[in-house]
Amino acid sequence: MSPKITTELLKQLRQVMKSPKYVQEPVQAYIVPSGDAHQSEYIAPCDCRRAFISGFDGSAGTAIVTEQHAAMWTDGRYFLQAAHQMDNNWTLMKMGLKDTPTQEDWLVSVLPEGSKVGVDPFIIPADQWKRMSKALRSAGHDLVPVKENLIDTIWTDCPQRPCKPLITLDLSYTGVSWRDKIVALRSKMAERKVLWFVVTALDEVAWLFNLRGSDVEYNPVFFAYAVIGMNTIRLFIDGDRMLDPAVREHLQLDSTLEPEFKIQVMPYGSILSELQAVGAGLSPKEKVWLSDKASYALTEAIPKAYRYLTPYTPICIAKAVKNASETEGMRRAHIKDAVALCELFNWLEKEVPKGTVTEIVAAEKAEEFRSQQKDFVELSFATISSTGPNGAIIHYKPVPETNRTLSVNEIYLLDSGAQYKDGTTDVTRTMHFGMPSAYEKECFTYVLKGHIAVSAAIFPNGTKGHLLDSFARSALWDCGLDYLHGTGHGVGSFLNVHEGPCGISYKTFADEPLEAGMIVSDEPGYYEDGSFGIRIENVILVIPAETKYNFKNRGSLTFEPLTLVPIQTKMIDVNLLTQKECNWVNDYHQKCREVIGAELERQGRHEALRWLIRATEPLRVQ
Amino acid sequence: MSPKITTELLKQLRQVMKSPKYVQEPVQAYIVPSGDAHQSEYIAPCDCRRAFISGFDGSAGTAIVTEQHAAMWTDGRYFLQAAHQMDNNWTLMKMGLKDTPTQEDWLVSVLPEGSKVGVDPFIIPADQWKRMSKALRSAGHDLVPVKENLIDTIWTDCPQRPCKPLITLDLSYTGVSWRDKIVALRSKMAERKVLWFVVTALDEVAWLFNLRGSDVEYNPVFFAYAVIGMNTIRLFIDGDRMLDPAVREHLQLDSTLEPEFKIQVMPYGSILSELQAVGAGLSPKEKVWLSDKASYALTEAIPKAYRYLTPYTPICIAKAVKNASETEGMRRAHIKDAVALCELFNWLEKEVPKGTVTEIVAAEKAEEFRSQQKDFVELSFATISSTGPNGAIIHYKPVPETNRTLSVNEIYLLDSGAQYKDGTTDVTRTMHFGMPSAYEKECFTYVLKGHIAVSAAIFPNGTKGHLLDSFARSALWDCGLDYLHGTGHGVGSFLNVHEGPCGISYKTFADEPLEAGMIVSDEPGYYEDGSFGIRIENVILVIPAETKYNFKNRGSLTFEPLTLVPIQTKMIDVNLLTQKECNWVNDYHQKCREVIGAELERQGRHEALRWLIRATEPLRVQ
């Protein structure tokens, strides 16, 4: 992987930063965040502006270009990758390290007095704008919105914005009709005394209307906004997608409906002017509800006195708590996914010793097995198939330049998942196809202990996920080890593999309390630069827990693993496990054997079934 | 406890609220917060204005008086007490309950249009002023500073502001001279490019100058402010205290000193005008550093563009990391404190069965034994001496009306501590003088497991205390139990028993990372309303930990208990402990026996020594 040469591009960008064609006044710095206009985590190729200007294509990062400097902020997952992908024009700012300046502090330290800092107001979330604008203003600079995206002006071969057909989901998948979701949303709006709600996140639009798309790779979403009033529904979406009879039927576009459920379809690009019209027509005390992460442009469309901003929208919160149909779908999806992985691991055990399986081949084989399963749609993220030192690159994705051959001498880490029409999966297993060293087993076992500590945790109703994060680290901490990422993220139901408002991380505090029906991942790890990576990840469902007592009648919660894929026992140093942990592994494997065994049997996959039986032999304390 | 009759006082207050003698324009509401001008947690009698006007003397509460209403906001700890102490003129606003309005919302609901709401600008912190002022302004009202405190104008027998003699602390106690502290402070100021630092918290003034006082009960502080420039030191303090030759010598007031270490002593009351003069003399880019919790009056003295506000001041952060002399002092103080408690517990075991020991008697006896120790100054907080159901009242303090006799049938909880010239202590032990029930032992053992989990935790450098909070709860959570308070607070070194910026609590996120040398409490508990309370509290010192590995060379930390008082083994259900926990208890008791045993021997306290030997018999797993 050689770095992208950006000298010429940076020169062009610095020119347009001063060009009266694009900016009212020259800007001395230009910020290129990684998001799109919906603050999506995964973005379409046309929105990969930060990767275009810098070469660094990890999922998180912010580039800032000044007349003299070009700097990239990213987090521990991407330090190595960013260092590899960027040329010497760029300074890597390692977030989370003590001496790394914030973007604001850095700007203040390098900018000449009274500078203007430009940013695309559709890309920067309102809360970030506010923070950054305040910090810059107090140092005598100005954050200014630059209407035309300056990267787009120099990106001559920028791809088209995708506009793919939609998928409609019926009640058997969603459990609740879009009409009922609108009713529930309006009741939340009435509770908070707001008249309008603006849906800006792509997965929230998809969830609200029980539609899916494929505009963004891995995320079954489509480019759209919605504005919901107490008596109106406006959907902002482009293309011929609304001509599809199935979609028209699903949204009842041609039926005679009560007016409050009649959907007005409008062009995607008209959201700003429509919202400005809504804003202009408000009377005192009439409020418009937006996420505080909505873009600065859309937020500014509503006069300040009329805005009602919250960190999590009512849709985000409702979407996180899966209903019975969604939970059942997630269970089915995870059973199919486990079948595919049993096939894969059986195949790997046979093929790896021959020396012909590369990281890319293994990833393709995983996708092949998954695609054989019913209702498979696509992968839910780029497969992390990594062996040996590549495993230490936390968000590694094999490419020909880095592609390494799996062997009986190295640890192999596979973090992969899929979108099925009934659910989304995300699972990581770490295996050795030869004889792991005592040290590798020791590290693996600490990670496993952390995984179990979260999965088996019992905690009161109302507990926020970040309070569980240290449980995952305790065994590693005891030996002076740790990992530099969070422990878990919310998982959508045939939606984004990363979703809010819950998660398990030391980094957040604003997460919403865990509730029965929420689904998160549990994925502690350990990474040794240049040697290996270990991660054990299950998707787990929050369920009520039975406890001996019940303090203040609050009730307790715990987790049920939805992922049912064997954890390689060869990697476990049984002597480091407590009896309780040992029982957890054995119970888990017993469940894998029963549930996945039955499905392998049903699908006639006898060889994989025999592999499963072998892989789930109970641990015995020596 | 009968309520205070406030009819006449409220009438007088409402008169001065309209009197041109005190207010430029009549105020329709007047806010009486509980703090003093230094935002102290414990306040002097002359600052108990909220208690004077309402009768309610709990540690937290805000009174608001309008022309028609008088309302008191307080939290769950004080609902009962406030209801008992206030007459019918007052409405109790129970904070934390769903339907309780905020002060702002309530004001908006009761005030006539365009009202003025008055408050003493010296008492309200700047951050609170900002929030409240914004809310009132958006509803068409005005928050206005009322220079003269209106309560003081009607409080005819208001006690004098205390002005007690000062204690000077030499290097053997403080480890660092006040000159070196000024040098370190100025270097932090230079780092942040500020020219002035305003010391507003009483414990920060005391720490900076290595002085102590006794103006506020339990807190060895004195009323003063300081303003530190790059070349000037101004100390604002009243009374004859500066005539004391020891103080003059300590501060080198009569020596020929380099001008930048010459302390200018100024009247306490002149802080505002002096600060205004500083503010008026600033050039662009010259900044003044203040805590964001400093009073509105002092904050406003500095024009907004020149203010540099932080949640924690550099003194707060430096003060939290104890140096070797302070740590050694804290160790000595805790040894003496343990001697006193061994005497007390030996005495209680003999006397309680006779039925003559009440909660108040036990608290007095504890103070008596402590006062026999060298360098004893006073208690560090009001002793919580509580038996049976009183133990479930978390901030209980025995008074004649509630005083209960200790017996062999009830759990006894003693949370107490002292100020010694070499350190501050705070320890809680829970004991039974008869036969505890299996359930009581079970609950006690879960609390103990939580206590050990924090005390024995190993964690990376840079970890914030709130990430350890769940360790203290895990054993309780497993059985559906919990406690509704944080797990630990910072402890001063012969200073306030509660101090920032570190702590162990699920409630904070803005805590500073733990560092070697910081001292916190570790005090999980379990409380059953109407039955009993359990808490096990040690003061613990953050120390470097030896670990098998050292990820990213970050280094690890753990804790060393400074408190060395036996934990009653009779209350422990050994079967619920792991071998590791059992070893922890035995090692802890072995250390108590060695260290405290030697001191008891030295002090010739042979009966207490025999008690200690009995109380530290090793646990044996059955």
Short mmCIF file of N, CA and C in Angstrom, two decimals, chain B residues 130-191:
data_model
loop_
_atom_site.label_atom_id
_atom_site.label_comp_id
_atom_site.label_asym_id
_atom_site.label_seq_id
_atom_site.Cartn_x
_atom_site.Cartn_y
_atom_site.Cartn_z
N LYS B 130 -25.39 31.88 34.53
CA LYS B 130 -25.54 31.85 33.07
C LYS B 130 -26.78 31.04 32.67
N ARG B 131 -26.89 29.84 33.26
CA ARG B 131 -28.01 28.96 32.92
C ARG B 131 -29.34 29.60 33.30
N MET B 132 -29.39 30.12 34.53
CA MET B 132 -30.65 30.65 35.02
C MET B 132 -31.03 31.94 34.29
N SER B 133 -30.05 32.78 34.06
CA SER B 133 -30.30 34.05 33.40
C SER B 133 -30.85 33.82 31.99
N LYS B 134 -30.28 32.82 31.31
CA LYS B 134 -30.72 32.52 29.94
C LYS B 134 -32.18 32.06 29.94
N ALA B 135 -32.50 31.16 30.88
CA ALA B 135 -33.86 30.62 30.94
C ALA B 135 -34.86 31.72 31.26
N LEU B 136 -34.51 32.60 32.20
CA LEU B 136 -35.44 33.66 32.58
C LEU B 136 -35.60 34.66 31.45
N ARG B 137 -34.49 35.01 30.81
CA ARG B 137 -34.57 36.00 29.74
C ARG B 137 -35.45 35.49 28.60
N SER B 138 -35.35 34.18 28.30
CA SER B 138 -36.14 33.67 27.18
C SER B 138 -37.62 33.68 27.52
N ALA B 139 -37.97 33.86 28.82
CA ALA B 139 -39.38 33.97 29.19
C ALA B 139 -39.75 35.42 29.52
N GLY B 140 -38.85 36.35 29.20
CA GLY B 140 -39.18 37.76 29.38
C GLY B 140 -38.88 38.34 30.75
N HIS B 141 -38.17 37.57 31.58
CA HIS B 141 -37.79 38.09 32.90
C HIS B 141 -36.30 38.42 32.92
N ASP B 142 -35.86 39.00 34.06
CA ASP B 142 -34.45 39.36 34.19
C ASP B 142 -33.88 38.85 35.50
N LEU B 143 -32.72 38.22 35.42
CA LEU B 143 -32.00 37.89 36.64
C LEU B 143 -31.11 39.10 36.94
N VAL B 144 -31.23 39.66 38.16
CA VAL B 144 -30.44 40.86 38.47
C VAL B 144 -29.60 40.64 39.72
N PRO B 145 -28.37 41.15 39.70
CA PRO B 145 -27.53 41.02 40.89
C PRO B 145 -27.97 42.05 41.93
N VAL B 146 -28.19 41.61 43.17
CA VAL B 146 -28.52 42.54 44.25
C VAL B 146 -27.29 42.60 45.16
N LYS B 147 -26.64 43.74 45.13
CA LYS B 147 -25.33 43.88 45.75
C LYS B 147 -25.35 43.55 47.23
N GLU B 148 -26.29 44.14 47.93
CA GLU B 148 -26.37 43.86 49.36
C GLU B 148 -27.19 42.59 49.55
N ASN B 149 -26.69 41.65 50.34
CA ASN B 149 -27.46 40.43 50.55
C ASN B 149 -28.71 40.75 51.36
N LEU B 150 -29.89 40.47 50.79
CA LEU B 150 -31.15 40.89 51.42
C LEU B 150 -31.44 40.12 52.71
N ILE B 151 -30.94 38.89 52.79
CA ILE B 151 -31.13 38.14 54.05
C ILE B 151 -30.35 38.85 55.16
N ASP B 152 -29.13 39.27 54.86
CA ASP B 152 -28.31 39.94 55.87
C ASP B 152 -29.00 41.20 56.40
N THR B 153 -29.77 41.87 55.53
CA THR B 153 -30.41 43.12 55.97
C THR B 153 -31.50 42.86 57.01
N ILE B 154 -32.09 41.65 57.02
CA ILE B 154 -33.15 41.38 58.00
C ILE B 154 -32.65 40.46 59.11
N TRP B 155 -31.43 39.94 58.97
CA TRP B 155 -30.88 38.99 59.95
C TRP B 155 -30.19 39.79 61.05
N THR B 156 -30.99 40.23 62.05
CA THR B 156 -30.47 41.18 63.03
C THR B 156 -29.41 40.55 63.93
N ASP B 157 -29.57 39.26 64.26
CA ASP B 157 -28.58 38.64 65.14
C ASP B 157 -27.65 37.69 64.37
N CYS B 158 -27.34 38.11 63.14
CA CYS B 158 -26.44 37.30 62.32
C CYS B 158 -25.08 37.18 62.99
N PRO B 159 -24.55 35.97 63.11
CA PRO B 159 -23.23 35.84 63.74
C PRO B 159 -22.15 36.53 62.90
N GLN B 160 -21.08 36.91 63.57
CA GLN B 160 -19.93 37.51 62.89
C GLN B 160 -19.27 36.50 61.95
N ARG B 161 -18.70 37.00 60.87
CA ARG B 161 -17.87 36.12 60.04
C ARG B 161 -16.65 35.71 60.86
N PRO B 162 -16.39 34.39 60.97
CA PRO B 162 -15.27 33.96 61.82
C PRO B 162 -13.95 34.48 61.30
N CYS B 163 -13.03 34.65 62.20
CA CYS B 163 -11.73 35.23 61.84
C CYS B 163 -10.70 34.66 62.82
N LYS B 164 -10.57 33.34 62.79
CA LYS B 164 -9.75 32.64 63.79
C LYS B 164 -8.27 32.68 63.40
N PRO B 165 -7.42 32.44 64.37
CA PRO B 165 -5.98 32.45 64.09
C PRO B 165 -5.60 31.39 63.06
N LEU B 166 -4.47 31.62 62.42
CA LEU B 166 -4.00 30.69 61.38
C LEU B 166 -2.97 29.72 61.94
N ILE B 167 -2.88 28.59 61.28
CA ILE B 167 -1.83 27.61 61.59
C ILE B 167 -0.87 27.62 60.41
N THR B 168 0.42 27.68 60.68
CA THR B 168 1.40 27.59 59.58
C THR B 168 1.89 26.15 59.50
N LEU B 169 2.05 25.68 58.29
CA LEU B 169 2.54 24.31 58.09
C LEU B 169 3.94 24.37 57.50
N ASP B 170 4.89 23.73 58.17
CA ASP B 170 6.25 23.79 57.61
C ASP B 170 6.46 22.67 56.60
N LEU B 171 7.63 22.67 56.00
CA LEU B 171 7.94 21.74 54.91
C LEU B 171 7.77 20.28 55.28
N SER B 172 7.97 19.96 56.57
CA SER B 172 7.85 18.56 56.95
C SER B 172 6.42 18.07 56.73
N TYR B 173 5.45 19.00 56.77
CA TYR B 173 4.07 18.61 56.48
C TYR B 173 3.73 18.75 55.00
N THR B 174 4.18 19.82 54.40
CA THR B 174 3.69 20.15 53.05
C THR B 174 4.59 19.65 51.94
N GLY B 175 5.86 19.40 52.24
CA GLY B 175 6.77 18.89 51.22
C GLY B 175 7.22 19.95 50.22
N VAL B 176 6.40 20.96 49.99
CA VAL B 176 6.71 22.01 49.01
C VAL B 176 6.41 23.36 49.67
N SER B 177 7.31 24.31 49.51
CA SER B 177 7.10 25.63 50.10
C SER B 177 6.06 26.40 49.29
N TRP B 178 5.46 27.41 49.94
CA TRP B 178 4.48 28.20 49.17
C TRP B 178 5.15 28.90 48.00
N ARG B 179 6.42 29.26 48.14
CA ARG B 179 7.12 29.89 47.02
C ARG B 179 7.21 28.96 45.82
N ASP B 180 7.57 27.70 46.10
CA ASP B 180 7.65 26.74 44.99
C ASP B 180 6.27 26.47 44.38
N LYS B 181 5.22 26.52 45.22
CA LYS B 181 3.88 26.33 44.66
C LYS B 181 3.51 27.50 43.74
N ILE B 182 3.92 28.70 44.14
CA ILE B 182 3.67 29.87 43.29
C ILE B 182 4.43 29.73 41.97
N VAL B 183 5.67 29.25 42.04
CA VAL B 183 6.48 29.06 40.83
C VAL B 183 5.79 28.06 39.89
N ALA B 184 5.33 26.94 40.47
CA ALA B 184 4.66 25.92 39.66
C ALA B 184 3.37 26.47 39.06
N LEU B 185 2.63 27.24 39.84
CA LEU B 185 1.38 27.82 39.35
C LEU B 185 1.67 28.78 38.19
N ARG B 186 2.70 29.60 38.38
CA ARG B 186 3.03 30.55 37.30
C ARG B 186 3.46 29.83 36.04
N SER B 187 4.08 28.66 36.20
CA SER B 187 4.48 27.95 34.98
C SER B 187 3.25 27.38 34.27
N LYS B 188 2.25 26.93 35.05
CA LYS B 188 0.97 26.50 34.42
C LYS B 188 0.29 27.69 33.74
N MET B 189 0.37 28.86 34.39
CA MET B 189 -0.24 30.06 33.80
C MET B 189 0.44 30.40 32.48
N ALA B 190 1.78 30.29 32.47
CA ALA B 190 2.52 30.60 31.25
C ALA B 190 2.14 29.63 30.13
N GLU B 191 2.01 28.34 30.50
CA GLU B 191 1.60 27.32 29.52
C GLU B 191 0.28 27.70 28.83
#
